[in-house]
XYZ file of C-alpha atoms in Angstrom:
177
model
C 0.000 0.000 0.000
C 1.206 3.454 -0.815
C 1.999 5.500 2.247
C 0.513 8.576 0.603
C -2.927 7.084 1.231
C -2.340 7.699 4.934
C -1.229 11.322 4.731
C -3.936 13.869 5.615
C -4.360 17.261 4.032
C -3.931 18.928 7.423
C -2.636 18.144 10.910
C -4.207 19.758 13.983
C -3.645 19.290 17.692
C -7.421 18.870 18.243
C -10.705 19.066 16.333
C -11.700 22.041 18.473
C -9.063 24.147 16.696
C -10.914 23.785 13.412
C -12.750 27.092 13.141
C -15.608 28.122 10.894
C -13.678 30.950 9.164
C -11.054 28.491 7.968
C -13.708 26.032 6.867
C -15.501 28.756 4.912
C -12.237 29.709 3.167
C -11.801 26.067 2.210
C -15.381 25.873 0.917
C -16.339 23.338 3.592
C -19.965 23.134 4.685
C -19.921 19.567 6.056
C -17.561 18.199 8.705
C -17.538 14.447 9.201
C -16.089 13.801 12.646
C -14.838 10.577 14.095
C -16.162 10.079 17.615
C -13.745 8.254 19.898
C -10.554 10.163 20.721
C -11.432 12.822 18.138
C -14.655 14.497 19.226
C -14.625 13.015 22.721
C -12.414 10.614 24.655
C -13.395 6.994 24.071
C -13.941 6.525 27.797
C -15.958 9.744 28.279
C -19.365 9.172 26.697
C -20.732 12.467 27.999
C -18.419 14.812 26.108
C -16.853 18.019 27.371
C -17.590 21.734 27.569
C -15.020 22.249 24.804
C -16.905 19.811 22.579
C -20.215 21.541 23.229
C -18.714 24.977 22.488
C -17.169 23.761 19.219
C -20.404 22.121 18.066
C -22.388 25.273 18.899
C -19.939 27.382 16.864
C -20.285 25.080 13.876
C -24.079 25.139 14.082
C -24.230 28.920 14.602
C -22.106 29.539 11.515
C -23.943 27.089 9.262
C -21.419 24.243 9.192
C -23.073 20.822 9.365
C -21.411 18.200 11.584
C -22.071 14.486 11.320
C -20.319 11.864 13.403
C -19.037 8.948 11.328
C -17.953 6.169 13.656
C -17.021 2.525 13.443
C -18.620 2.081 16.844
C -21.991 0.457 17.428
C -25.298 2.357 17.447
C -25.844 2.369 21.201
C -22.422 3.888 21.946
C -22.644 6.584 19.268
C -26.276 7.478 19.976
C -25.565 7.916 23.687
C -22.532 10.104 23.011
C -24.190 12.489 20.528
C -27.749 12.643 21.923
C -27.111 15.640 24.235
C -25.646 17.594 21.308
C -28.404 17.007 18.762
C -26.141 15.973 15.895
C -26.640 13.281 13.310
C -24.435 10.206 13.113
C -23.549 7.165 11.087
C -22.560 4.104 13.120
C -20.844 0.900 11.970
C -19.357 3.039 9.197
C -16.721 0.441 8.227
C -13.823 2.896 7.890
C -11.370 2.602 6.109
C -14.038 1.827 3.547
C -16.349 4.609 2.335
C -19.743 3.222 3.347
C -20.294 5.567 6.299
C -18.776 8.586 4.589
C -20.992 8.186 1.545
C -24.061 7.749 3.765
C -23.297 10.964 5.679
C -22.581 12.894 2.485
C -25.859 11.695 0.975
C -27.818 12.842 4.046
C -26.307 16.338 3.910
C -25.895 16.730 0.140
C -22.152 16.691 0.650
C -19.762 16.717 -2.254
C -16.074 15.946 -2.505
C -15.469 19.710 -2.616
C -17.497 20.784 0.438
C -16.804 17.887 2.827
C -13.889 17.205 5.160
C -13.272 14.308 7.529
C -11.565 14.789 10.904
C -10.162 11.802 12.763
C -7.381 10.546 14.981
C -6.316 7.464 12.997
C -4.434 7.221 9.728
C -5.468 3.575 9.247
C -9.205 4.188 9.360
C -10.085 7.887 9.108
C -7.441 9.227 6.737
C -7.474 6.148 4.517
C -11.268 6.347 4.254
C -11.132 10.036 3.336
C -8.650 9.287 0.547
C -10.872 6.520 -0.777
C -13.888 8.854 -0.719
C -11.968 11.640 -2.458
C -12.474 14.183 0.341
C -10.036 16.289 2.326
C -8.931 15.169 5.747
C -7.555 16.392 9.061
C -5.545 14.160 11.363
C -5.774 15.176 15.016
C -3.884 13.879 18.016
C -5.934 11.417 20.056
C -7.598 13.230 22.960
C -6.185 10.714 25.432
C -3.229 8.330 25.285
C -5.131 5.147 26.021
C -7.347 3.379 23.524
C -10.146 0.886 23.636
C -8.668 -2.596 23.267
C -10.133 -2.937 19.765
C -8.184 0.142 18.579
C -4.797 -0.930 19.935
C -3.960 -3.144 16.933
C -4.641 -0.276 14.534
C -2.380 1.989 16.614
C 0.459 -0.516 16.295
C 0.032 -0.629 12.506
C -0.288 3.157 12.454
C 3.017 3.666 14.292
C 4.766 1.528 11.674
C 3.136 3.474 8.841
C 3.942 6.836 10.472
C 7.633 5.880 10.716
C 7.678 5.218 6.971
C 5.874 8.486 6.229
C 8.239 10.485 8.435
C 11.304 8.788 6.918
C 10.163 9.962 3.495
C 8.504 13.328 4.265
C 9.870 14.444 7.627
C 8.436 14.742 11.106
C 4.679 15.044 11.566
C 3.950 18.525 12.912
C 0.554 19.070 14.457
C -0.579 22.694 14.368
C -3.067 24.790 16.262
C -4.439 26.364 13.090
C -4.815 25.433 9.440
C -2.834 27.781 7.233
C -4.439 27.794 3.817
């Protein structure tokens, strides 16, 4: 597999640093957000004040947000219910099933949609396959659910190859476009 398939368009410290002015400049009207360790910590199903503030900003400024998660319905529904946002569960990333479903619901196109996630192996690879832009964020917490640990091991190997070819991964606090 080509390592370029695992390189995002942007690197950010956290999803909460993605602001609506930058999204508007990029022509983005739909943000597809991974749930666990991207939007909220995998072991914090109730979210945070920071998450609520970010979601309110997106909504206020007309940016649609849809969670696209590989997790099961019960987990995703519980996590997003207090925030009144739509979601796709069992999305099968790195395949495009969930991304295409979310884009269909919101009339998303490859030009106006971006995916934000914390894993190269699932989120970034899926975005490449779907032909949309992507943002890789640092995981919100260091630990992972046991089911994610294998992907993290594979991801570390892939990241070493990417950094050997392209240099160190530098996460930013703002997208410079």
